[in-house]
CSV table of C-alpha atoms in Angstrom, one decimal:
chain,number,residue,atom,x,y,z
A,1,MET,CA,0.2,15.3,16.6
A,2,TYR,CA,-0.3,14.4,13.0
A,3,SER,CA,-1.3,17.6,11.1
A,4,VAL,CA,-1.1,16.3,7.5
A,5,LYS,CA,-2.8,13.3,6.1
A,6,LYS,CA,-2.1,11.8,2.6
A,7,LEU,CA,-3.7,9.0,0.7
A,8,LEU,CA,-1.6,6.4,-1.1
A,9,GLY,CA,-3.1,4.4,-3.8
A,10,ILE,CA,-1.7,1.0,-4.5
A,11,TYR,CA,-2.7,-0.9,-7.7
A,12,ALA,CA,-1.5,-4.3,-8.3
A,13,VAL,CA,0.4,-4.7,-11.6
A,14,SER,CA,1.4,-8.3,-10.8
A,15,PRO,CA,-0.1,-10.7,-8.2
A,16,VAL,CA,1.0,-9.7,-4.7
A,17,HIS,CA,1.7,-11.9,-1.7
A,18,ALA,CA,1.9,-9.8,1.5
A,19,GLY,CA,2.1,-12.9,3.6
A,20,SER,CA,0.9,-13.5,7.2
A,21,GLY,CA,3.2,-16.4,7.8
A,22,SER,CA,2.8,-20.1,7.4
A,23,GLU,CA,-0.5,-21.8,8.5
A,24,VAL,CA,-1.8,-25.4,8.8
A,25,SER,CA,-4.5,-25.4,6.3
A,26,VAL,CA,-5.1,-26.0,2.6
A,27,ILE,CA,-3.1,-22.9,2.0
A,28,ASP,CA,0.3,-23.1,3.4
A,29,LEU,CA,1.1,-19.3,2.9
A,30,PRO,CA,-2.0,-17.2,3.0
A,31,ILE,CA,-2.1,-13.5,2.6
A,32,GLN,CA,-2.7,-10.8,5.2
A,33,ARG,CA,-6.4,-10.3,6.0
A,34,GLU,CA,-8.5,-8.2,8.5
A,35,ARG,CA,-9.6,-10.4,11.4
A,36,HIS,CA,-13.2,-9.1,11.5
A,37,THR,CA,-14.1,-8.9,7.9
A,38,GLY,CA,-11.8,-11.5,6.3
A,39,PHE,CA,-10.8,-8.8,3.6
A,40,PRO,CA,-7.3,-8.8,2.2
A,41,VAL,CA,-5.2,-6.1,3.7
A,42,ILE,CA,-1.5,-4.9,3.7
A,43,TRP,CA,-0.5,-4.3,7.3
A,44,GLY,CA,0.8,-0.7,7.9
A,45,GLN,CA,4.1,-2.2,9.3
A,46,SER,CA,4.7,-4.1,6.0
A,47,LEU,CA,3.8,-1.0,3.8
A,48,LYS,CA,6.0,1.2,5.9
A,49,GLY,CA,8.9,-1.1,5.5
A,50,VAL,CA,8.6,-1.2,1.8
A,51,LEU,CA,8.3,2.7,1.6
A,52,ARG,CA,11.3,3.0,3.7
A,53,HIS,CA,13.4,0.4,1.9
A,54,ALA,CA,12.6,2.3,-1.5
A,55,PHE,CA,12.9,5.9,-0.1
A,56,ARG,CA,16.3,4.9,1.4
A,57,ASN,CA,17.7,3.5,-1.9
A,58,GLU,CA,16.6,6.6,-3.8
A,59,GLU,CA,18.2,8.9,-1.1
A,60,LEU,CA,21.6,7.0,-1.2
A,61,LYS,CA,21.7,7.8,-5.1
A,62,GLY,CA,21.8,11.7,-4.2
A,63,ASN,CA,23.8,13.9,-2.2
A,64,TRP,CA,22.8,12.9,1.2
A,65,GLU,CA,26.0,13.7,2.8
A,66,GLU,CA,25.1,17.4,2.5
A,67,TYR,CA,22.3,17.1,4.9
A,68,ALA,CA,24.1,14.9,7.3
A,69,GLU,CA,25.7,17.4,9.5
A,70,GLU,CA,22.4,19.3,10.1
A,71,TYR,CA,20.7,16.1,11.1
A,72,VAL,CA,23.5,14.8,13.5
A,73,LYS,CA,23.5,18.2,15.3
A,74,ALA,CA,19.7,18.0,15.5
A,75,VAL,CA,19.8,14.7,17.2
A,76,LEU,CA,22.7,15.7,19.5
A,77,SER,CA,20.7,18.9,20.4
A,78,LYS,CA,17.8,17.1,21.9
A,79,ASN,CA,16.5,18.0,25.4
A,80,GLY,CA,18.2,21.3,25.0
A,81,ARG,CA,21.7,20.2,24.8
A,82,THR,CA,24.2,22.4,22.9
A,83,PRO,CA,26.9,20.1,21.4
A,84,SER,CA,30.3,21.2,20.9
A,85,ASP,CA,31.8,21.4,17.3
A,86,GLU,CA,34.1,18.7,18.1
A,87,GLU,CA,31.4,16.4,19.4
A,88,VAL,CA,29.4,17.1,16.2
A,89,GLN,CA,32.2,16.3,13.9
A,90,ARG,CA,33.1,13.1,15.9
A,91,GLU,CA,29.5,11.9,15.6
A,92,LEU,CA,29.1,12.9,12.0
A,93,ALA,CA,32.1,10.9,11.0
A,94,LYS,CA,30.7,7.9,12.8
A,95,TYR,CA,27.2,8.5,11.3
A,96,THR,CA,28.6,8.8,7.9
A,97,LYS,CA,30.6,5.6,8.3
A,98,ASP,CA,27.6,3.7,9.5
A,99,VAL,CA,25.4,4.9,6.6
A,100,LYS,CA,28.0,3.8,4.1
A,101,GLU,CA,28.4,0.4,5.7
A,102,GLY,CA,24.6,-0.1,5.8
A,103,LYS,CA,24.3,0.1,9.5
A,104,ARG,CA,22.2,3.3,9.4
A,105,ASP,CA,19.9,5.2,7.0
A,106,PRO,CA,20.6,8.5,5.2
A,107,PRO,CA,19.2,11.8,7.0
A,108,LYS,CA,15.9,12.1,5.4
A,109,THR,CA,15.0,8.6,5.6
A,110,GLU,CA,15.7,8.6,9.4
A,111,ILE,CA,13.8,11.8,9.9
A,112,ILE,CA,10.8,10.4,8.0
A,113,PHE,CA,10.8,6.8,9.1
A,114,GLY,CA,12.8,6.8,12.3
A,115,PRO,CA,16.2,5.8,13.1
A,116,THR,CA,17.3,2.2,12.7
A,117,THR,CA,16.9,-0.2,15.7
A,118,ASN,CA,20.2,0.5,17.4
A,119,ASN,CA,19.4,4.2,17.6
A,120,ALA,CA,15.7,4.0,17.9
A,121,SER,CA,15.8,6.2,21.2
A,122,ASP,CA,17.3,9.2,19.4
A,123,HIS,CA,13.8,10.2,18.1
A,124,ALA,CA,10.6,9.0,16.6
A,125,GLY,CA,9.8,8.9,12.9
A,126,ALA,CA,7.5,11.5,11.5
A,127,ILE,CA,4.9,9.4,9.7
A,128,SER,CA,2.2,6.8,10.7
A,129,VAL,CA,1.5,4.5,7.8
A,130,GLY,CA,-2.1,3.1,8.0
A,131,ASP,CA,-3.1,-0.5,6.7
A,132,ALA,CA,-3.8,-0.6,2.9
A,133,ARG,CA,-7.4,-1.4,2.6
A,134,ILE,CA,-9.1,-3.0,-0.4
A,135,LEU,CA,-11.2,-0.7,-2.5
A,136,LEU,CA,-11.6,-2.5,-5.9
A,137,PHE,CA,-11.2,-6.3,-6.4
A,138,PRO,CA,-11.1,-7.8,-9.9
A,139,VAL,CA,-13.5,-10.5,-10.8
A,140,ARG,CA,-14.0,-12.6,-14.0
A,141,SER,CA,-16.9,-11.5,-15.9
A,142,VAL,CA,-18.9,-13.2,-18.7
A,143,LYS,CA,-19.1,-10.0,-20.5
A,144,GLY,CA,-16.2,-7.5,-20.7
A,145,VAL,CA,-13.4,-10.0,-19.4
A,146,PHE,CA,-13.3,-8.8,-15.7
A,147,ALA,CA,-15.1,-6.2,-13.4
A,148,TYR,CA,-13.8,-4.0,-10.7
A,149,VAL,CA,-16.0,-5.0,-7.8
A,150,THR,CA,-16.6,-3.0,-4.7
A,151,SER,CA,-19.4,-2.9,-2.2
A,152,PRO,CA,-21.5,-0.4,0.1
A,153,PHE,CA,-19.4,-1.3,3.2
A,154,VAL,CA,-16.2,-0.7,1.5
A,155,LEU,CA,-17.3,2.5,-0.1
A,156,GLU,CA,-18.6,3.8,3.3
A,157,ARG,CA,-15.2,3.0,4.8
A,158,PHE,CA,-13.4,4.7,1.9
A,159,LYS,CA,-15.6,7.7,2.5
A,160,ARG,CA,-14.7,7.9,6.2
A,161,ASP,CA,-11.0,7.7,5.3
A,162,LEU,CA,-11.3,10.5,2.8
A,163,GLU,CA,-12.9,12.7,5.4
A,164,LEU,CA,-10.0,11.6,7.7
A,165,ALA,CA,-7.5,12.7,5.1
A,166,GLY,CA,-9.3,16.0,4.7
A,167,LYS,CA,-10.5,15.2,1.1
A,168,GLY,CA,-14.2,15.8,-0.2
A,169,ALA,CA,-16.3,12.7,-0.1
A,170,SER,CA,-19.1,14.0,-2.3
A,171,PHE,CA,-20.5,10.7,-3.3
A,172,ASP,CA,-23.6,8.8,-1.8
A,173,VAL,CA,-23.1,5.3,-0.9
A,174,PRO,CA,-25.7,3.2,-2.9
A,175,GLN,CA,-27.8,0.7,-1.2
A,176,VAL,CA,-27.6,-2.5,-3.2
A,177,ASP,CA,-30.3,-5.2,-2.9
A,178,GLY,CA,-29.4,-8.8,-2.6
A,179,LYS,CA,-29.4,-9.7,-6.4
A,180,LYS,CA,-28.4,-6.4,-8.1
A,181,ALA,CA,-25.2,-4.7,-9.3
A,182,VAL,CA,-25.0,-1.0,-9.6
A,183,VAL,CA,-23.3,-0.1,-13.0
A,184,SER,CA,-23.1,2.7,-15.7
A,185,SER,CA,-25.3,2.8,-18.7
A,186,ASP,CA,-22.1,2.3,-20.8
A,187,SER,CA,-20.8,-0.6,-18.7
A,188,VAL,CA,-18.9,-3.3,-20.6
A,189,LEU,CA,-20.3,-5.9,-18.1
A,190,THR,CA,-23.9,-6.0,-19.0
A,191,LEU,CA,-25.3,-8.8,-20.9
A,192,GLY,CA,-29.2,-8.8,-21.3
A,193,GLY,CA,-29.7,-6.6,-18.3
A,194,LYS,CA,-27.6,-9.0,-16.2
A,195,VAL,CA,-24.0,-8.8,-14.8
A,196,VAL,CA,-22.4,-12.3,-14.5
A,197,LEU,CA,-19.5,-12.4,-12.3
A,198,GLU,CA,-17.9,-15.9,-11.8
A,199,GLU,CA,-20.9,-18.0,-11.2
A,200,VAL,CA,-22.9,-15.2,-9.7
A,201,VAL,CA,-25.8,-13.7,-11.8
A,202,LEU,CA,-26.9,-10.2,-10.7
A,203,ASP,CA,-29.5,-7.8,-12.1
A,204,ALA,CA,-27.8,-4.7,-13.6
A,205,ARG,CA,-29.1,-1.5,-11.9
A,206,GLN,CA,-27.9,1.4,-14.1
A,207,ASP,CA,-27.2,4.8,-12.4
A,208,ASN,CA,-24.7,7.0,-14.0
A,209,GLU,CA,-24.8,9.7,-11.4
A,210,ILE,CA,-23.9,7.4,-8.6
A,211,VAL,CA,-21.3,5.6,-10.6
A,212,SER,CA,-19.6,8.9,-11.9
A,213,LYS,CA,-19.3,10.4,-8.4
A,214,ILE,CA,-17.8,7.1,-7.1
A,215,VAL,CA,-15.3,7.0,-9.9
A,216,LYS,CA,-14.4,10.7,-9.3
A,217,ALA,CA,-13.6,9.7,-5.7
A,218,ILE,CA,-11.6,6.6,-6.5
A,219,SER,CA,-9.5,8.8,-8.9
A,220,LEU,CA,-7.8,10.3,-5.9
A,221,VAL,CA,-6.1,7.2,-5.3
A,222,LEU,CA,-6.0,5.5,-8.8
A,223,PRO,CA,-2.7,5.8,-10.5
A,224,GLU,CA,-2.8,7.6,-13.9
A,225,GLY,CA,-3.6,5.6,-17.1
A,226,ILE,CA,-6.1,3.2,-15.4
A,227,GLU,CA,-9.9,3.6,-16.2
A,228,VAL,CA,-12.4,1.7,-14.1
A,229,GLY,CA,-15.8,3.5,-14.8
A,230,LYS,CA,-16.9,1.1,-17.5
A,231,ARG,CA,-15.9,-2.0,-15.4
A,232,LEU,CA,-17.1,-0.8,-12.0
A,233,ALA,CA,-19.7,-2.9,-10.2
A,234,VAL,CA,-21.1,-2.2,-6.9
A,235,VAL,CA,-22.3,-5.4,-5.5
A,236,PRO,CA,-23.8,-6.6,-2.2
A,237,ASP,CA,-21.7,-6.7,0.8
A,238,ASP,CA,-22.0,-10.5,1.1
A,239,VAL,CA,-21.2,-11.1,-2.4
A,240,PHE,CA,-18.1,-9.0,-2.3
A,241,SER,CA,-17.1,-10.7,0.9
A,242,ALA,CA,-17.4,-14.0,-0.8
A,243,PHE,CA,-15.3,-12.9,-3.9
A,244,VAL,CA,-12.3,-11.6,-1.8
A,245,ARG,CA,-12.2,-14.8,0.2
A,246,LEU,CA,-12.7,-17.4,-2.6
A,247,SER,CA,-11.5,-15.6,-5.9
A,248,THR,CA,-7.8,-15.0,-4.8
A,249,GLU,CA,-5.1,-16.7,-6.8
A,250,ILE,CA,-3.8,-20.0,-5.2
A,251,VAL,CA,-0.4,-21.2,-6.7
A,252,ALA,CA,1.3,-24.4,-6.2
A,253,ARG,CA,5.0,-24.0,-5.7
A,254,ILE,CA,7.7,-26.8,-5.6
A,255,SER,CA,11.3,-27.0,-4.6
A,256,ILE,CA,13.6,-28.9,-6.7
A,257,ASP,CA,16.4,-31.1,-5.2
A,258,ALA,CA,19.6,-29.8,-6.9
A,259,GLU,CA,21.4,-33.2,-6.9
A,260,THR,CA,18.4,-35.4,-8.3
A,261,GLY,CA,16.7,-32.8,-10.3
A,262,THR,CA,13.3,-34.0,-8.9
A,263,VAL,CA,10.9,-32.4,-6.5
A,264,ARG,CA,12.5,-32.2,-2.9
A,265,GLN,CA,10.8,-34.5,-0.3
A,266,GLY,CA,8.1,-32.2,1.3
A,267,GLY,CA,8.8,-29.5,-1.3
A,268,LEU,CA,5.4,-28.7,-2.3
A,269,TRP,CA,3.3,-25.7,-0.9
A,270,TYR,CA,0.4,-23.6,-1.8
A,271,GLU,CA,0.7,-19.9,-1.8
A,272,GLU,CA,-2.1,-17.3,-2.0
A,273,PHE,CA,-1.8,-14.0,-4.0
A,274,LEU,CA,-4.0,-10.9,-4.4
A,275,PRO,CA,-4.8,-10.9,-8.1
A,276,SER,CA,-3.4,-8.2,-10.6
A,277,ASP,CA,-5.7,-5.2,-11.0
A,278,THR,CA,-6.6,-5.1,-7.3
A,279,LEU,CA,-6.8,-1.4,-6.0
A,280,LEU,CA,-5.9,-0.8,-2.3
A,281,TYR,CA,-5.3,2.5,-0.5
A,282,SER,CA,-3.8,3.7,2.7
A,283,VAL,CA,-3.8,6.9,4.9
A,284,ILE,CA,-0.5,8.2,5.8
A,285,ALA,CA,-0.5,10.6,8.6
A,286,VAL,CA,2.5,13.2,9.0
A,287,ALA,CA,3.7,14.8,12.1
A,288,GLU,CA,6.2,17.6,12.7
A,289,PRO,CA,9.8,16.3,12.3
A,290,ARG,CA,12.3,16.3,15.2
A,291,GLY,CA,15.0,18.4,13.4
A,292,GLY,CA,17.1,18.1,10.5
A,293,SER,CA,16.8,19.3,6.9
A,294,LEU,CA,13.0,18.8,6.8
A,295,LYS,CA,11.5,21.5,8.8
A,296,SER,CA,7.7,20.8,8.9
A,297,ALA,CA,5.0,18.2,8.2
A,298,ASP,CA,4.2,19.9,5.1
A,299,GLU,CA,7.8,19.6,3.8
A,300,ILE,CA,7.8,15.8,4.7
A,301,ALA,CA,4.5,15.2,2.9
A,302,GLU,CA,5.8,17.1,-0.2
A,303,GLU,CA,9.0,15.0,0.0
A,304,LEU,CA,7.0,11.7,0.0
A,305,LYS,CA,4.7,12.9,-2.7
A,306,LYS,CA,7.7,13.7,-4.8
A,307,PHE,CA,9.3,10.4,-4.2
A,308,VAL,CA,6.0,8.4,-5.0
A,309,SER,CA,5.6,10.5,-8.1
A,310,SER,CA,9.2,9.9,-9.3
A,311,THR,CA,9.4,6.3,-8.4
A,312,GLY,CA,5.9,5.3,-9.8
A,313,PHE,CA,6.3,1.6,-8.8
A,314,LEU,CA,7.0,-0.3,-5.7
A,315,GLN,CA,7.5,-4.1,-4.9
A,316,ILE,CA,5.4,-5.4,-2.0
A,317,GLY,CA,5.7,-8.8,-0.4
A,318,GLY,CA,7.6,-11.9,-1.2
A,319,ASP,CA,8.4,-13.7,-4.6
A,320,GLU,CA,10.1,-10.5,-6.1
A,321,THR,CA,12.4,-12.9,-8.1
A,322,VAL,CA,9.5,-14.5,-9.9
A,323,GLY,CA,7.9,-11.3,-10.9
A,324,LYS,CA,5.3,-10.9,-8.2
A,325,GLY,CA,4.5,-8.1,-6.0
A,326,PHE,CA,4.8,-5.0,-8.4
A,327,VAL,CA,2.4,-2.2,-7.8
A,328,LYS,CA,1.7,1.2,-9.3
A,329,VAL,CA,1.3,3.9,-6.7
A,330,ARG,CA,0.0,7.4,-6.4
A,331,MET,CA,-0.1,9.8,-3.5
A,332,GLY,CA,-3.1,12.1,-3.4
């Protein structure tokens, strides 16, 4: 039973390639997308792996060995067993050796995310990481450089997820006609009563009350230092769908033959990226732990929040060595 739910906001600082594998199409390496909407997404299993890797590295920098004996004893005590001191010390020595050799993870990491594959039967992890859904998508604007675009469908889904996480969802989802965009009166996007996004021209419908309430709700998952109000545009669902399918970044990559210094035969491929300034969010549900130094779901949620707050940034997806995948995160 997941008794605590948290929201994780993910803001792309650089283009992000959370890949879905190779594909026989114009784009060789597409990003992950929802099957029924075609919207970009980062699957929960991918996001959980990123969180686990980063959390593990942070824990290894600290005094994890202080908590190791309590964790090993809790694992040995499952099903009501009472392990002997000799058995605990023997397993503790083995566990400590395995962690240092990279075969297992330190205690808090295994309590929160679950043991590594070879010890998966010891106990389950304590969190469930949901898919990271898109909330704001950056689109080039004739006025104001770019807009943060969202839509009634996306906001309705965000509202449901806020309710799932136990957060107040006090905004009404605006109904947007086919050729309009809801913006604030001080929007930097309006030009002669119009909002021009890529080649799409929409009539600006100014509504400060709706925009301010939406911005307030979005602030729950928006990392500090990022302002979206003056760039926010709520556009029709069909327009939003077209932008997220057709306005991602497609990059041509090549592989160089080390001997000839020229492009390797067949070494040209096209890779898709979520653009910088995209905002996604995920719901993380937390259950009671199965023993160890973390005693409750609240303690685990607090540990995760402290970790996210201290690290500030994560790297998601491929191409880390060419500066891709860096995101700013916030847990609310």
